[in-house]
C-alpha cells in the first residue's frame, strides 16, 4: 500500500539515485544492484553503519486515558462490527509538493496520533473490540527504502517504530502496508469513516454501505459535543495563545498601516506556529469595509487609521484544539462616535447571548437572545421599521446580522458538524460543551438602505464559552470586550 500513498515517491527516489533512474516499480520489488546510478558499492555502503536509535523509555501521551475511553464508547455503540478510521493521506499542492498534513479529526480524537496514512481499526472480539493502529514503520536500511524511497526516513525524518508507537498511544501497532489486503480478505460487518483514505475505501468498497458509514461519522461527531477535562484544558491553551497573538497584532498596527492586512495575518501566524500547531482556520484580518465580508481571508487590503480592524483568528494547539476569537479594534486606538454606537450594540447583544449559555438551556437560546438585542437597536436607529417582534418574526434584522450567533468549538473550528439536528441545533446545552458566542452587525459599503456614514462598518465580537455545572465560563476573558476597556488595553500595549 505504501507505494500508492504518495505520488511523489518515485520522483524523490529519482533525485536520490540520479537522473538515469527508472522509477516506475516500487522500491521493495527491486533486487540489490538494480538501481541505475547507484553503484553496488554505494548500495552496500548505505545498508550499514547506522546506530540503533530505538527509544526505550517512552511514556504514554498525556491523553492516553481519554483516547482509550473514547474508543471504549465507540466500541459499545457498534458491537460485533469492524470499525476503520483512517488518518488520511498527504494532498498534493502542486507537482511534488504537498499541503502540510492534518490527520482526520476522527482518527486524532480516538488515538492522539497525527501521522499521515495511519489507520485505526477496531476489531470485534468477544463483548467488545481490540484496537490496532496501523502505521508506516521505520524505514528498512537493508532494501534501500530508507534513502531511495520518497517516504524514506532520510527524506521525511525519523518515524516512531511500531513498538514506540504502541508505548506512546497505548494501542498495539502494525504495518499499514499490509492493511488493505487484510481488509479485502476479512469477513463480517464493517464500517469506515469516508473521505480521508481512498486506498482503504477501495479495499472495503464491496463491504460497506454509505448509510452505515454515515452512522459511524455521526456518532464520532456527536461524541465530541461534550468535552472531557483534557480537551477543555487544550481549548484553554489555544485561547491563551490566541490572546497573546491578538496582543502581538496590536503592537504592530503601525507596521500594518505601512504595508497591508498581511502584516496582521503574518504576525498572528507567527504566534500560532511558535506556540501551537497552526492557525485553526484562515485568519480573517479585515480592515475597514472588508469587515463586512464574513470570510475575508485574502487579507491583502490597506490598514487605515480611523477605520476598524475586525480580527477573527485562533491558534490551534499541538493536539488540534482551536480557539475562535474575534475582536473589532479601532486602528488608531479610539472608536469614533458612530463606531462606538455600533460596537456597543454588538457588545450588548453578546452579553445577552453569553447570559443565555447554561446547562439545560436550549442551544438556540443564546442566538435568539443576541438577535433580539440587535433587532431592538436596528429599530431604535430607524434602519428597519418596528415593532421588534415583527422584525424578528420576518427575520428582517438579518440583512445586517448575516450569520448564526455561534457554533460548537473543538478540534474543528465548526466542531461536531455531522451531529444530528436533534442533538445539536435543536438540542440542550450540557456542562462540558464549548461554543462561540459571536453576534455581529455589518453595513455593506454599497448598502443604500442605511445612512452613508454606516456604510463599510462591520463589527463582530466573539468569545469561546464553556458550559459549566452552574452557568458558563468565558475561556477568552483574557481579552477585553467592552469598548472603553478595549481602548485602554490598546493604549497600554502600544505604550
Ligand atoms: Mn466562530
Short mmCIF file of C-alpha atoms and ligand atoms in Angstrom, two decimals:
data_model
loop_
_atom_site.label_atom_id
_atom_site.label_comp_id
_atom_site.label_asym_id
_atom_site.label_seq_id
_atom_site.Cartn_x
_atom_site.Cartn_y
_atom_site.Cartn_z
CA UNK A 1 0.00 0.00 0.00
CA UNK A 2 2.71 2.44 0.80
CA UNK A 3 3.70 2.83 -2.82
CA UNK A 4 0.23 4.03 -3.73
CA UNK A 5 0.07 6.55 -0.97
CA UNK A 6 2.44 9.17 -2.23
CA UNK A 7 2.72 10.05 -5.88
CA UNK A 8 5.93 11.92 -5.16
CA UNK A 9 7.76 8.78 -4.06
CA UNK A 10 9.21 7.92 -7.42
CA UNK A 11 10.31 11.47 -8.15
CA UNK A 12 12.20 11.72 -4.91
CA UNK A 13 13.77 8.33 -5.40
CA UNK A 14 14.91 9.56 -8.79
CA UNK A 15 16.53 12.58 -7.16
CA UNK A 16 18.38 10.31 -4.80
CA UNK A 17 19.52 7.85 -7.36
CA UNK A 18 20.37 10.19 -10.19
CA UNK A 19 18.60 11.25 -13.37
CA UNK A 20 19.06 7.91 -15.10
CA UNK A 21 16.95 6.01 -12.60
CA UNK A 22 13.88 4.25 -13.89
CA UNK A 23 11.43 4.59 -11.04
CA UNK A 24 8.13 3.04 -12.06
CA UNK A 25 8.45 -0.08 -9.92
CA UNK A 26 8.13 0.07 -6.16
CA UNK A 27 11.45 0.03 -4.40
CA UNK A 28 10.65 -3.04 -2.37
CA UNK A 29 10.27 -5.14 -5.50
CA UNK A 30 13.75 -4.35 -6.74
CA UNK A 31 16.74 -6.53 -6.25
CA UNK A 32 20.01 -5.20 -4.96
CA UNK A 33 22.29 -3.83 -7.60
CA UNK A 34 19.46 -2.89 -9.95
CA UNK A 35 19.34 0.83 -9.28
CA UNK A 36 20.86 2.67 -12.21
CA UNK A 37 23.05 5.45 -10.92
CA UNK A 38 23.71 3.67 -7.64
CA UNK A 39 26.85 1.60 -7.63
CA UNK A 40 26.85 -1.75 -5.85
CA UNK A 41 29.49 -0.34 -3.53
CA UNK A 42 27.33 2.63 -2.53
CA UNK A 43 24.26 0.41 -2.19
CA UNK A 44 26.16 -1.90 0.16
CA UNK A 45 27.72 1.00 2.00
CA UNK A 46 24.33 2.60 2.76
CA UNK A 47 22.96 -0.56 4.35
CA UNK A 48 25.04 -0.42 7.44
CA UNK A 49 26.81 1.84 9.87
CA UNK A 50 23.62 3.25 11.38
CA UNK A 51 23.15 3.40 15.15
CA UNK A 52 20.27 1.73 16.96
CA UNK A 53 18.08 4.69 17.93
CA UNK A 54 15.11 2.81 19.37
CA UNK A 55 13.56 4.89 22.17
CA UNK A 56 13.12 2.56 25.10
CA UNK A 57 11.73 4.70 27.92
CA UNK A 58 8.76 6.36 26.31
CA UNK A 59 5.83 7.48 28.44
CA UNK A 60 2.27 7.36 27.09
CA UNK A 61 0.92 10.60 25.62
CA UNK A 62 -0.91 12.90 28.04
CA UNK A 63 -4.36 11.99 26.70
CA UNK A 64 -3.85 8.20 26.54
CA UNK A 65 -6.55 7.57 29.17
CA UNK A 66 -9.02 9.85 27.38
CA UNK A 67 -8.45 8.32 23.95
CA UNK A 68 -8.95 4.86 25.48
CA UNK A 69 -12.26 5.97 27.00
CA UNK A 70 -13.35 7.39 23.61
CA UNK A 71 -12.53 4.09 21.90
CA UNK A 72 -14.49 2.23 24.57
CA UNK A 73 -17.56 4.40 23.91
CA UNK A 74 -17.23 3.77 20.18
CA UNK A 75 -16.86 0.04 20.77
CA UNK A 76 -20.01 -0.04 22.88
CA UNK A 77 -22.03 1.70 20.16
CA UNK A 78 -21.09 -0.76 17.38
CA UNK A 79 -20.76 -4.24 18.92
CA UNK A 80 -19.66 -7.03 16.62
CA UNK A 81 -18.61 -4.71 13.79
CA UNK A 82 -15.18 -3.91 12.40
CA UNK A 83 -14.57 -0.14 12.50
CA UNK A 84 -11.99 1.53 10.29
CA UNK A 85 -10.91 5.12 10.99
CA UNK A 86 -8.21 6.48 8.65
CA UNK A 87 -5.98 9.49 9.33
CA UNK A 88 -5.86 10.39 5.65
CA UNK A 89 -3.07 10.88 3.16
CA UNK A 90 -0.93 13.77 2.03
CA UNK A 91 -2.57 16.05 -0.53
CA UNK A 92 -0.67 17.46 -3.47
CA UNK A 93 -0.36 21.23 -3.51
CA UNK A 94 1.42 21.36 -6.84
CA UNK A 95 3.71 18.99 -8.71
CA UNK A 96 5.72 17.23 -5.97
CA UNK A 97 4.89 19.49 -3.02
CA UNK A 98 2.18 18.71 -0.50
CA UNK A 99 0.00 20.68 1.86
CA UNK A 100 1.06 20.37 5.46
CA UNK A 101 -0.70 17.32 6.80
CA UNK A 102 -3.50 17.34 9.32
CA UNK A 103 -4.88 13.99 10.39
CA UNK A 104 -8.62 13.44 10.33
CA UNK A 105 -10.35 14.67 13.44
CA UNK A 106 -11.93 11.25 13.99
CA UNK A 107 -8.56 9.48 13.95
CA UNK A 108 -6.78 12.05 16.10
CA UNK A 109 -9.66 12.06 18.60
CA UNK A 110 -9.54 8.28 19.02
CA UNK A 111 -5.76 7.78 19.02
CA UNK A 112 -3.94 11.03 19.81
CA UNK A 113 -1.75 10.16 16.82
CA UNK A 114 -1.44 12.50 13.82
CA UNK A 115 0.60 10.53 11.28
CA UNK A 116 -0.30 10.51 7.60
CA UNK A 117 -1.55 7.19 6.26
CA UNK A 118 -2.31 5.91 9.77
CA UNK A 119 -5.45 3.85 10.27
CA UNK A 120 -7.18 2.84 13.49
CA UNK A 121 -9.06 -0.46 13.29
CA UNK A 122 -11.38 -1.74 15.98
CA UNK A 123 -11.73 -5.47 15.54
CA UNK A 124 -14.76 -7.15 17.17
CA UNK A 125 -13.56 -9.51 19.88
CA UNK A 126 -15.85 -11.10 22.47
CA UNK A 127 -18.04 -8.46 24.07
CA UNK A 128 -16.03 -5.56 22.71
CA UNK A 129 -13.24 -4.78 20.32
CA UNK A 130 -9.47 -4.89 20.16
CA UNK A 131 -7.85 -1.80 18.70
CA UNK A 132 -4.86 -1.73 16.37
CA UNK A 133 -3.15 1.34 15.00
CA UNK A 134 -1.73 0.78 11.53
CA UNK A 135 1.28 2.93 10.70
CA UNK A 136 4.20 3.07 8.35
CA UNK A 137 7.06 1.51 10.33
CA UNK A 138 10.62 2.78 10.44
CA UNK A 139 12.48 2.61 7.13
CA UNK A 140 14.32 -0.54 6.24
CA UNK A 141 18.04 0.10 5.71
CA UNK A 142 18.62 -3.25 4.00
CA UNK A 143 16.38 -2.79 0.95
CA UNK A 144 17.22 0.85 0.32
CA UNK A 145 13.81 2.33 1.11
CA UNK A 146 15.46 4.38 3.85
CA UNK A 147 17.13 6.62 1.28
CA UNK A 148 15.80 5.65 -2.16
CA UNK A 149 12.09 5.99 -1.39
CA UNK A 150 10.42 9.37 -1.01
CA UNK A 151 8.77 8.20 2.19
CA UNK A 152 12.13 7.03 3.48
CA UNK A 153 13.19 8.49 6.78
CA UNK A 154 16.20 10.13 5.16
CA UNK A 155 13.75 12.43 3.35
CA UNK A 156 10.88 12.88 5.77
CA UNK A 157 12.55 12.38 9.14
CA UNK A 158 12.60 9.62 11.68
CA UNK A 159 9.32 7.89 12.39
CA UNK A 160 8.39 6.10 15.55
CA UNK A 161 8.95 2.36 15.44
CA UNK A 162 5.81 0.30 15.85
CA UNK A 163 7.00 -0.63 19.36
CA UNK A 164 7.46 3.03 20.23
CA UNK A 165 4.03 3.89 18.82
CA UNK A 166 2.47 1.18 20.96
CA UNK A 167 4.04 2.67 24.08
CA UNK A 168 3.04 6.23 23.19
CA UNK A 169 -0.57 5.63 22.20
CA UNK A 170 -1.35 2.55 24.29
CA UNK A 171 -2.55 0.71 21.19
CA UNK A 172 -0.86 -2.29 19.52
CA UNK A 173 0.71 -1.11 16.25
CA UNK A 174 1.05 -2.88 12.92
CA UNK A 175 2.45 -2.20 9.45
CA UNK A 176 -0.12 -0.22 7.45
CA UNK A 177 1.22 -1.60 4.16
CA UNK A 178 -0.46 -4.90 4.96
CA UNK A 179 -3.80 -3.44 5.99
CA UNK A 180 -5.60 -3.01 2.64
CA UNK A 181 -5.06 -6.67 1.73
CA UNK A 182 -6.17 -7.80 5.16
CA UNK A 183 -9.35 -5.71 4.94
CA UNK A 184 -10.06 -7.07 1.46
CA UNK A 185 -9.92 -10.61 2.79
CA UNK A 186 -11.77 -10.01 6.06
CA UNK A 187 -15.40 -11.02 6.50
CA UNK A 188 -18.17 -9.67 8.72
CA UNK A 189 -19.84 -6.29 9.08
CA UNK A 190 -17.56 -3.29 8.69
CA UNK A 191 -17.82 0.49 8.67
CA UNK A 192 -15.30 3.10 7.57
CA UNK A 193 -15.04 6.84 8.06
CA UNK A 194 -15.14 8.08 4.48
CA UNK A 195 -13.37 10.90 2.76
CA UNK A 196 -9.82 10.50 4.01
CA UNK A 197 -8.12 7.45 2.51
CA UNK A 198 -9.10 6.34 -0.99
CA UNK A 199 -6.91 3.22 -0.83
CA UNK A 200 -8.57 1.92 2.33
CA UNK A 201 -12.03 2.78 0.99
CA UNK A 202 -11.28 0.91 -2.26
CA UNK A 203 -10.31 -2.17 -0.25
CA UNK A 204 -13.67 -2.02 1.54
CA UNK A 205 -15.78 -0.92 -1.42
CA UNK A 206 -17.92 -4.05 -1.70
CA UNK A 207 -18.37 -4.50 2.06
CA UNK A 208 -19.65 -1.11 3.27
CA UNK A 209 -22.76 1.00 2.74
CA UNK A 210 -23.00 4.78 2.70
CA UNK A 211 -25.76 4.68 5.29
CA UNK A 212 -23.81 2.59 7.81
CA UNK A 213 -20.67 4.63 7.31
CA UNK A 214 -22.61 7.82 7.89
CA UNK A 215 -23.85 6.46 11.24
CA UNK A 216 -20.23 5.98 12.30
CA UNK A 217 -19.34 9.53 11.26
CA UNK A 218 -22.38 10.96 13.06
CA UNK A 219 -21.55 9.04 16.23
CA UNK A 220 -17.98 10.38 16.26
CA UNK A 221 -19.25 13.92 15.70
CA UNK A 222 -21.81 13.72 18.50
CA UNK A 223 -19.29 12.07 20.83
CA UNK A 224 -17.31 15.31 20.66
CA UNK A 225 -20.20 17.56 21.73
CA UNK A 226 -19.23 17.27 25.40
CA UNK A 227 -15.54 17.84 26.03
CA UNK A 228 -13.56 15.93 28.64
CA UNK A 229 -11.17 17.67 31.04
CA UNK A 230 -8.18 17.13 28.77
CA UNK A 231 -10.00 18.79 25.88
CA UNK A 232 -11.11 21.75 27.99
CA UNK A 233 -7.51 22.22 29.10
CA UNK A 234 -6.36 22.19 25.49
CA UNK A 235 -9.04 24.67 24.44
CA UNK A 236 -7.92 26.99 27.24
CA UNK A 237 -4.34 26.70 25.99
CA UNK A 238 -5.49 27.52 22.46
CA UNK A 239 -7.34 30.59 23.74
CA UNK A 240 -4.40 31.74 25.87
CA UNK A 241 -2.06 31.61 22.86
CA UNK A 242 -4.70 33.41 20.83
CA UNK A 243 -4.86 36.20 23.42
CA UNK A 244 -1.10 36.64 23.05
CA UNK A 245 -1.49 36.64 19.27
CA UNK A 246 -4.03 39.46 19.47
CA UNK A 247 -1.64 41.42 21.69
CA UNK A 248 1.11 40.88 19.12
CA UNK A 249 -1.13 42.34 16.43
CA UNK A 250 -1.99 45.48 18.40
CA UNK A 251 1.72 46.12 18.92
CA UNK A 252 2.42 46.12 15.17
CA UNK A 253 -0.60 48.03 13.85
CA UNK A 254 1.69 50.85 12.67
CA UNK A 255 3.63 48.34 10.56
CA UNK A 256 0.36 47.01 9.16
CA UNK A 257 -0.65 50.56 8.25
CA UNK A 258 2.61 50.88 6.35
CA UNK A 259 2.01 47.60 4.49
CA UNK A 260 -1.30 45.72 4.48
CA UNK A 261 -3.57 43.32 6.32
CA UNK A 262 -0.96 40.65 5.53
CA UNK A 263 1.23 42.06 8.29
CA UNK A 264 -1.53 41.22 10.75
CA UNK A 265 -2.01 37.73 9.32
CA UNK A 266 1.73 37.05 9.45
CA UNK A 267 2.07 38.37 12.98
CA UNK A 268 -0.71 36.17 14.30
CA UNK A 269 0.58 33.18 12.36
CA UNK A 270 3.99 33.52 13.99
CA UNK A 271 2.40 33.14 17.42
CA UNK A 272 0.33 30.18 16.20
CA UNK A 273 3.32 28.33 14.81
CA UNK A 274 5.60 29.04 17.75
CA UNK A 275 3.14 28.11 20.50
CA UNK A 276 0.81 25.74 18.69
CA UNK A 277 0.43 23.58 15.64
CA UNK A 278 -1.04 26.15 13.26
CA UNK A 279 -3.94 28.54 12.99
CA UNK A 280 -7.19 26.63 13.37
CA UNK A 281 -8.61 28.31 10.25
CA UNK A 282 -7.54 31.02 7.87
CA UNK A 283 -7.22 34.23 9.88
CA UNK A 284 -9.71 36.93 8.94
CA UNK A 285 -7.75 40.18 9.08
CA UNK A 286 -10.37 42.56 7.80
CA UNK A 287 -9.67 46.29 7.91
CA UNK A 288 -12.27 48.90 7.00
CA UNK A 289 -15.09 47.64 4.76
CA UNK A 290 -13.52 44.17 4.49
CA UNK A 291 -15.07 43.55 7.91
CA UNK A 292 -18.38 43.15 6.10
CA UNK A 293 -17.06 40.18 4.10
CA UNK A 294 -17.63 37.34 6.54
CA UNK A 295 -14.83 35.09 5.30
CA UNK A 296 -12.32 37.73 4.27
CA UNK A 297 -9.09 35.71 4.13
CA UNK A 298 -7.36 37.36 1.17
CA UNK A 299 -6.02 39.87 3.69
CA UNK A 300 -4.40 41.99 1.02
CA UNK A 301 -6.08 45.31 1.75
CA UNK A 302 -4.86 48.53 3.30
CA UNK A 303 -4.97 49.22 7.03
CA UNK A 304 -6.03 52.80 7.66
CA UNK A 305 -6.15 54.97 10.75
CA UNK A 306 -9.76 55.87 11.52
CA UNK A 307 -11.08 52.50 10.29
CA UNK A 308 -11.88 49.42 12.32
CA UNK A 309 -9.96 46.16 12.17
CA UNK A 310 -12.04 43.01 12.53
CA UNK A 311 -9.63 40.27 13.53
CA UNK A 312 -11.08 36.75 13.69
CA UNK A 313 -8.31 34.28 14.44
CA UNK A 314 -7.46 31.25 16.55
CA UNK A 315 -4.36 29.30 17.50
CA UNK A 316 -4.64 25.53 17.19
CA UNK A 317 -2.72 23.53 19.80
CA UNK A 318 -0.40 20.65 19.03
CA UNK A 319 -3.31 18.34 19.82
CA UNK A 320 -5.53 20.13 17.23
CA UNK A 321 -7.86 22.06 19.55
CA UNK A 322 -8.52 25.54 18.24
CA UNK A 323 -9.67 28.84 19.63
CA UNK A 324 -12.02 31.06 17.62
CA UNK A 325 -11.95 34.64 18.80
CA UNK A 326 -12.93 37.93 17.20
CA UNK A 327 -12.24 41.47 18.27
CA UNK A 328 -13.10 44.61 16.33
CA UNK A 329 -10.49 47.22 17.12
CA UNK A 330 -10.11 50.89 16.24
CA UNK A 331 -6.90 51.01 14.24
CA UNK A 332 -5.90 54.34 15.74
CA UNK A 333 -6.84 53.24 19.26
CA UNK A 334 -10.11 55.21 19.63
CA UNK A 335 -13.59 54.35 18.36
CA UNK A 336 -15.39 57.16 16.59
CA UNK A 337 -18.80 58.04 17.98
CA UNK A 338 -20.67 56.00 15.34
CA UNK A 339 -18.23 53.08 15.53
CA UNK A 340 -18.74 53.00 19.28
CA UNK A 341 -22.53 53.10 18.93
CA UNK A 342 -22.48 50.08 16.65
CA UNK A 343 -19.79 48.30 18.68
CA UNK A 344 -21.70 48.78 21.94
CA UNK A 345 -24.85 47.36 20.37
CA UNK A 346 -22.96 44.24 19.37
CA UNK A 347 -21.42 44.09 22.84
CA UNK A 348 -24.86 44.24 24.46
CA UNK A 349 -26.06 41.51 22.12
CA UNK A 350 -23.09 39.36 23.06
CA UNK A 351 -23.70 39.95 26.77
CA UNK A 352 -27.30 38.79 26.33
CA UNK A 353 -26.10 35.77 24.35
CA UNK A 354 -23.47 34.73 26.89
CA UNK A 355 -26.02 35.08 29.71
CA UNK A 356 -28.20 32.53 27.91
CA UNK A 357 -25.46 29.88 27.90
CA UNK A 358 -26.10 27.50 30.78
CA UNK A 359 -26.86 23.82 31.30
CA UNK A 360 -30.44 22.94 30.45
CA UNK A 361 -30.87 25.92 28.13
CA UNK A 362 -31.83 25.23 24.53
CA UNK A 363 -28.93 25.56 22.12
CA UNK A 364 -30.92 28.16 20.19
CA UNK A 365 -31.47 30.41 23.22
CA UNK A 366 -28.22 32.36 23.01
CA UNK A 367 -28.77 33.06 19.33
CA UNK A 368 -32.29 34.31 19.98
CA UNK A 369 -31.13 36.48 22.88
CA UNK A 370 -28.44 38.16 20.78
CA UNK A 371 -30.67 38.63 17.76
CA UNK A 372 -33.33 40.33 19.87
CA UNK A 373 -30.89 42.95 21.14
CA UNK A 374 -29.61 43.64 17.65
CA UNK A 375 -33.13 43.93 16.26
CA UNK A 376 -34.03 46.37 19.04
CA UNK A 377 -31.10 48.62 18.13
CA UNK A 378 -31.81 48.50 14.42
CA UNK A 379 -35.38 49.59 15.09
CA UNK A 380 -34.19 52.28 17.52
CA UNK A 381 -31.79 53.67 14.90
CA UNK A 382 -34.57 53.80 12.34
CA UNK A 383 -32.93 51.34 9.95
CA UNK A 384 -35.88 48.97 9.99
CA UNK A 385 -39.50 49.58 10.87
CA UNK A 386 -40.68 48.04 14.15
CA UNK A 387 -42.09 46.66 16.22
CA UNK A 388 -39.20 44.38 17.19
CA UNK A 389 -41.46 41.31 17.25
CA UNK A 390 -42.34 41.88 13.61
CA UNK A 391 -38.67 42.31 12.67
CA UNK A 392 -37.69 39.08 14.44
CA UNK A 393 -40.60 37.14 13.04
CA UNK A 394 -39.76 38.13 9.47
CA UNK A 395 -36.01 37.96 10.13
CA UNK A 396 -35.55 41.48 8.77
CA UNK A 397 -32.54 42.15 11.01
CA UNK A 398 -30.63 39.51 9.11
CA UNK A 399 -29.76 41.94 6.31
CA UNK A 400 -27.18 43.25 8.81
CA UNK A 401 -26.64 40.36 11.27
CA UNK A 402 -25.97 37.88 8.47
CA UNK A 403 -24.94 34.74 10.38
CA UNK A 404 -25.81 32.48 13.28
CA UNK A 405 -24.58 33.64 16.67
CA UNK A 406 -22.25 30.74 17.34
CA UNK A 407 -21.25 27.11 16.97
CA UNK A 408 -19.57 24.28 18.80
CA UNK A 409 -15.79 24.56 19.09
CA UNK A 410 -13.15 21.86 19.41
CA UNK A 411 -10.78 20.07 17.05
CA UNK A 412 -12.73 21.66 14.22
CA UNK A 413 -13.49 25.33 14.43
CA UNK A 414 -17.06 24.46 13.45
CA UNK A 415 -16.99 21.34 15.56
CA UNK A 416 -19.39 18.39 15.56
CA UNK A 417 -20.69 19.39 12.13
CA UNK A 418 -22.02 15.90 11.40
CA UNK A 419 -24.11 15.79 14.57
CA UNK A 420 -27.85 15.35 14.05
CA UNK A 421 -30.06 18.41 14.37
CA UNK A 422 -31.78 16.96 17.42
CA UNK A 423 -28.52 16.59 19.33
CA UNK A 424 -27.00 19.93 18.31
CA UNK A 425 -29.06 22.81 16.90
CA UNK A 426 -32.33 21.56 18.41
CA UNK A 427 -30.55 20.17 21.46
CA UNK A 428 -29.91 21.26 25.02
CA UNK A 429 -26.71 22.65 26.48
CA UNK A 430 -24.76 20.39 28.83
CA UNK A 431 -21.74 21.01 31.06
CA UNK A 432 -18.57 20.42 29.04
CA UNK A 433 -19.87 21.86 25.80
CA UNK A 434 -17.76 24.68 24.38
CA UNK A 435 -19.28 27.10 21.94
CA UNK A 436 -18.69 30.50 20.47
CA UNK A 437 -20.96 33.48 21.03
CA UNK A 438 -20.33 35.90 18.19
CA UNK A 439 -23.01 38.37 17.20
CA UNK A 440 -22.18 40.98 14.60
CA UNK A 441 -23.54 43.89 12.62
CA UNK A 442 -22.40 44.54 9.08
CA UNK A 443 -23.25 47.51 6.92
CA UNK A 444 -22.02 46.76 3.43
CA UNK A 445 -20.20 49.56 1.64
CA UNK A 446 -22.87 49.52 -1.09
CA UNK A 447 -25.93 49.22 1.16
CA UNK A 448 -28.17 52.10 0.10
CA UNK A 449 -30.74 51.35 2.82
CA UNK A 450 -28.55 52.75 5.61
CA UNK A 451 -27.20 56.28 6.09
CA UNK A 452 -23.92 56.82 4.27
CA UNK A 453 -21.85 57.07 7.43
CA UNK A 454 -22.80 53.49 8.42
CA UNK A 455 -21.58 52.01 5.15
CA UNK A 456 -18.42 49.95 5.34
CA UNK A 457 -18.61 49.41 9.11
CA UNK A 458 -18.61 45.81 10.31
CA UNK A 459 -18.37 44.70 13.94
CA UNK A 460 -18.20 41.22 15.45
CA UNK A 461 -17.23 40.21 18.96
CA UNK A 462 -16.60 36.51 19.51
CA UNK A 463 -15.71 34.59 22.63
CA UNK A 464 -15.29 30.92 23.49
CA UNK A 465 -17.70 29.85 26.20
CA UNK A 466 -17.56 26.67 28.29
CA UNK A 467 -20.86 25.43 29.71
CA UNK A 468 -20.25 24.69 33.41
CA UNK A 469 -22.38 22.94 36.03
CA UNK A 470 -23.92 26.23 37.13
CA UNK A 471 -23.64 28.51 34.13
CA UNK A 472 -20.68 29.26 31.91
CA UNK A 473 -17.06 30.34 31.85
CA UNK A 474 -15.64 32.64 29.20
CA UNK A 475 -12.38 30.96 28.18
CA UNK A 476 -11.36 34.10 26.26
CA UNK A 477 -11.96 36.57 29.08
CA UNK A 478 -8.26 37.41 28.83
CA UNK A 479 -9.12 39.81 26.02
CA UNK A 480 -11.18 42.91 26.87
CA UNK A 481 -14.58 43.25 25.19
CA UNK A 482 -16.15 46.48 26.41
CA UNK A 483 -15.30 49.41 24.14
CA UNK A 484 -13.62 51.54 26.82
CA UNK A 485 -11.63 48.54 28.04
CA UNK A 486 -10.52 47.74 24.51
CA UNK A 487 -9.24 51.29 24.14
CA UNK A 488 -7.34 51.13 27.44
CA UNK A 489 -5.86 47.76 26.54
CA UNK A 490 -4.69 49.02 23.17
CA UNK A 491 -3.19 52.16 24.69
CA UNK A 492 -1.26 50.09 27.23
CA UNK A 493 0.10 47.72 24.55
CA UNK A 494 1.12 50.48 22.19
CA UNK A 495 2.97 52.16 25.08
MN1 LIG B 1 -16.67 31.42 15.03
#
